[in-house]
Amino acid sequence: MSTETSKADMIIIGGGPGGLSAAQYGARAGLSVHVFEEIAPGGQTLIVDELENYPGYDEPITGFDLAMKFANQAEKFGAVIHYGGVDAVTHKQDGSFDVQTSEGLFNVPVVIMATGAKRRELEVPGELEYQGKGVSYCATCDGPFFKNKKILVVGGGDSACGESLFLSKLTGQVVIIHRRDRFRAQKGIVGLMEHDDHIEIRLSHIVNRIEGDGKHVTSVNLHDIANDRDYDEAFDAVFIFVGALPRTQLVPFVETDESGYIKTNSHMQSSVPGLYAIGDVRDTPFRQVVTAASDGAVAAHSAAEYIDALHGRAYL
Ligand code: NAP
């Protein structure tokens, strides 16, 4: 690792669709762009089995394939993707940022936070004990282990409903419970679920505890809110999709909303000049691959203007 400070125009933290779109637009605008991604390009997209709503693809594409296209395109235009982490971001008095990375220290005028959000846990007894033994947060990763088994899905958003549809291709016994009497998910996804014979919907239900034999999940104790009743039911797996926690730890100095998402204006500019936020980590009404990609394009364009203004140039 270099002990010298490297200069660049833009550091993008996170290599999901937002980060890689920003990288492509930034590099095409002639900026020196470095992306830091800890795992693999694609972020949450990687665990999507079939993406059927990304514009331009009239046949479903896997999240992995789409992520590879994003990465290849960004690199083609000159962005550098590092498979490593960022340890610290410091906002300096001169307005620039020191970014401590696995590749050494960078000093840049622009940082784009594309760090996404981490899956939230349900926090019920048995959840931690049976993680990897029937409790899962990723249907694409773990669903195939439960072919023809009985699966409980917990949650009412697009993830829970969309993943139920994926799981219903593997087994005829999917039960989805949601704590309220109506789903939060998009109507289209809910409609598909309602017409799927392999999915049983139980609204106004919550999990009391997950139980097992020490090696596997065997049952779940549920609470039926409408009838104020607790009951046990046998399940082989519990897939939990109850939202996410934004990853903002690197920039505690930036303004966030009450849920912790980074506040931005329409240019993806945060409360700190030169610091942009895109995709799942920012406060946005709709979290999709296409909206993250759009955020990335807007942020890179705005950042290019910002850098030109710093240099006293007009952005063309
Ligand atoms: P989400 O939209 O935040 O939904 C989380 C769900 O979990 C909500 O229904 C919530 O209930 C429920 N929940 C939260 N805490 C709970 C708890 N302690 N116990 C029981 N239930 C709990 O999260 P998401 O579904 O992961 O989606 C995240 C974002 O990604 C959304 O913006 C979504 O649109 C997007 N997304 C889109 C697609 C797609 O378009 N294909 C696919 C996946 C995700 P309440 O409704 O009562 O709050």
Short mmCIF file of N, CA and C and ligand atoms in Angstrom, two decimals, residues 53 119-122 154-160 178-180 182-184 186 189 206 241-244 280 284-288, ligand 1:
data_model
loop_
_atom_site.label_atom_id
_atom_site.label_comp_id
_atom_site.label_asym_id
_atom_site.label_seq_id
_atom_site.Cartn_x
_atom_site.Cartn_y
_atom_site.Cartn_z
N ASN A 53 -37.57 -5.49 -14.75
CA ASN A 53 -38.08 -4.13 -14.93
C ASN A 53 -36.98 -3.13 -15.24
N ARG A 119 -29.37 -5.19 5.23
CA ARG A 119 -30.65 -5.81 5.62
C ARG A 119 -30.91 -5.68 7.12
N ARG A 120 -32.13 -5.34 7.46
CA ARG A 120 -32.51 -5.24 8.87
C ARG A 120 -32.91 -6.62 9.40
N GLU A 121 -32.58 -6.87 10.65
CA GLU A 121 -32.99 -8.14 11.27
C GLU A 121 -34.33 -7.95 11.97
N LEU A 122 -35.01 -9.08 12.20
CA LEU A 122 -36.34 -9.03 12.82
C LEU A 122 -36.24 -8.87 14.34
N VAL A 154 -41.32 -13.21 5.77
CA VAL A 154 -41.77 -12.15 6.67
C VAL A 154 -41.48 -10.79 6.04
N GLY A 155 -42.51 -9.94 5.96
CA GLY A 155 -42.32 -8.58 5.43
C GLY A 155 -43.43 -8.21 4.47
N GLY A 156 -43.55 -6.91 4.21
CA GLY A 156 -44.65 -6.47 3.35
C GLY A 156 -44.22 -5.55 2.22
N GLY A 157 -42.90 -5.41 2.02
CA GLY A 157 -42.40 -4.53 0.97
C GLY A 157 -42.13 -5.27 -0.33
N ASP A 158 -41.51 -4.57 -1.28
CA ASP A 158 -41.20 -5.18 -2.58
C ASP A 158 -40.29 -6.39 -2.43
N SER A 159 -39.36 -6.34 -1.47
CA SER A 159 -38.43 -7.47 -1.32
C SER A 159 -39.19 -8.71 -0.89
N ALA A 160 -40.00 -8.60 0.17
CA ALA A 160 -40.71 -9.78 0.69
C ALA A 160 -41.62 -10.35 -0.39
N HIS A 178 -47.42 -10.45 7.03
CA HIS A 178 -47.08 -9.03 7.12
C HIS A 178 -47.76 -8.46 8.35
N ARG A 179 -47.10 -7.55 9.01
CA ARG A 179 -47.62 -7.05 10.30
C ARG A 179 -48.85 -6.16 10.18
N ARG A 180 -49.05 -5.59 8.99
CA ARG A 180 -50.22 -4.72 8.81
C ARG A 180 -51.28 -5.43 7.96
N ARG A 182 -52.33 -4.35 5.05
CA ARG A 182 -52.11 -4.16 3.61
C ARG A 182 -50.61 -4.09 3.33
N PHE A 183 -50.26 -4.54 2.13
CA PHE A 183 -48.83 -4.57 1.78
C PHE A 183 -48.33 -3.17 1.41
N ARG A 184 -47.06 -2.95 1.66
CA ARG A 184 -46.38 -1.74 1.26
C ARG A 184 -45.90 -1.86 -0.20
N GLN A 186 -45.33 -2.63 -4.28
CA GLN A 186 -46.03 -2.14 -5.48
C GLN A 186 -47.20 -3.07 -5.81
N ILE A 189 -46.69 -6.28 -8.01
CA ILE A 189 -46.05 -7.45 -7.38
C ILE A 189 -47.07 -8.15 -6.47
N ILE A 206 -47.46 -11.45 13.05
CA ILE A 206 -46.04 -11.23 13.36
C ILE A 206 -45.42 -12.52 13.91
N PHE A 241 -37.49 -10.24 5.20
CA PHE A 241 -37.26 -9.05 4.35
C PHE A 241 -37.99 -7.87 4.98
N VAL A 242 -37.40 -7.31 6.03
CA VAL A 242 -38.09 -6.24 6.76
C VAL A 242 -37.36 -4.90 6.64
N GLY A 243 -36.82 -4.65 5.46
CA GLY A 243 -36.22 -3.34 5.22
C GLY A 243 -34.72 -3.33 5.45
N ALA A 244 -34.20 -2.11 5.49
CA ALA A 244 -32.75 -1.98 5.48
C ALA A 244 -32.29 -0.80 6.32
N ASP A 280 -29.59 3.57 -2.63
CA ASP A 280 -30.30 3.16 -1.41
C ASP A 280 -29.87 3.91 -0.15
N THR A 284 -34.86 8.70 -0.66
CA THR A 284 -35.50 8.69 -1.97
C THR A 284 -36.81 7.91 -1.85
N PRO A 285 -37.84 8.31 -2.60
CA PRO A 285 -39.12 7.61 -2.44
C PRO A 285 -39.17 6.25 -3.12
N PHE A 286 -38.17 5.93 -3.98
CA PHE A 286 -38.30 4.72 -4.78
C PHE A 286 -36.90 4.14 -4.97
N ARG A 287 -36.67 2.92 -4.48
CA ARG A 287 -35.33 2.32 -4.56
C ARG A 287 -35.35 1.20 -5.59
N GLN A 288 -34.81 1.48 -6.74
CA GLN A 288 -34.78 0.56 -7.86
C GLN A 288 -33.39 0.61 -8.48
P1 NAP B 1 -39.28 -1.75 2.78
O1 NAP B 1 -39.96 -1.23 1.55
O2 NAP B 1 -38.73 -0.81 3.79
O3 NAP B 1 -40.32 -2.73 3.48
C1 NAP B 1 -40.00 -3.34 4.69
C2 NAP B 1 -41.22 -4.12 5.12
O4 NAP B 1 -40.88 -4.79 6.34
C3 NAP B 1 -42.43 -3.23 5.40
O5 NAP B 1 -43.58 -3.82 4.89
C4 NAP B 1 -42.45 -3.16 6.92
O6 NAP B 1 -43.74 -3.06 7.46
C5 NAP B 1 -41.87 -4.49 7.31
N1 NAP B 1 -41.18 -4.42 8.61
C6 NAP B 1 -40.25 -3.55 9.03
N2 NAP B 1 -39.85 -3.85 10.27
C7 NAP B 1 -40.57 -4.92 10.66
C8 NAP B 1 -40.61 -5.68 11.84
N3 NAP B 1 -39.83 -5.41 12.88
N4 NAP B 1 -41.49 -6.72 11.91
C9 NAP B 1 -42.27 -7.01 10.85
N5 NAP B 1 -42.27 -6.34 9.68
C10 NAP B 1 -41.42 -5.30 9.59
O7 NAP B 1 -38.03 -2.73 2.42
P2 NAP B 1 -37.77 -3.66 1.14
O8 NAP B 1 -38.97 -4.43 0.78
O9 NAP B 1 -36.51 -4.38 1.44
O10 NAP B 1 -37.48 -2.63 -0.02
C11 NAP B 1 -36.43 -1.66 0.15
C12 NAP B 1 -36.45 -0.74 -1.07
O11 NAP B 1 -36.04 -1.47 -2.23
C13 NAP B 1 -37.85 -0.19 -1.35
O12 NAP B 1 -37.71 1.15 -1.74
C14 NAP B 1 -38.34 -1.05 -2.50
O13 NAP B 1 -39.27 -0.38 -3.35
C15 NAP B 1 -37.05 -1.40 -3.22
N6 NAP B 1 -37.17 -2.72 -3.91
C16 NAP B 1 -37.74 -2.78 -5.16
C17 NAP B 1 -37.89 -4.00 -5.82
C18 NAP B 1 -38.52 -4.08 -7.18
O14 NAP B 1 -39.02 -3.10 -7.69
N7 NAP B 1 -38.57 -5.20 -7.83
C19 NAP B 1 -37.48 -5.17 -5.20
C20 NAP B 1 -36.93 -5.10 -3.92
C21 NAP B 1 -36.80 -3.87 -3.27
P3 NAP B 1 -44.66 -1.76 7.27
O15 NAP B 1 -45.15 -1.81 5.86
O16 NAP B 1 -45.69 -1.94 8.31
O17 NAP B 1 -43.75 -0.59 7.54
#
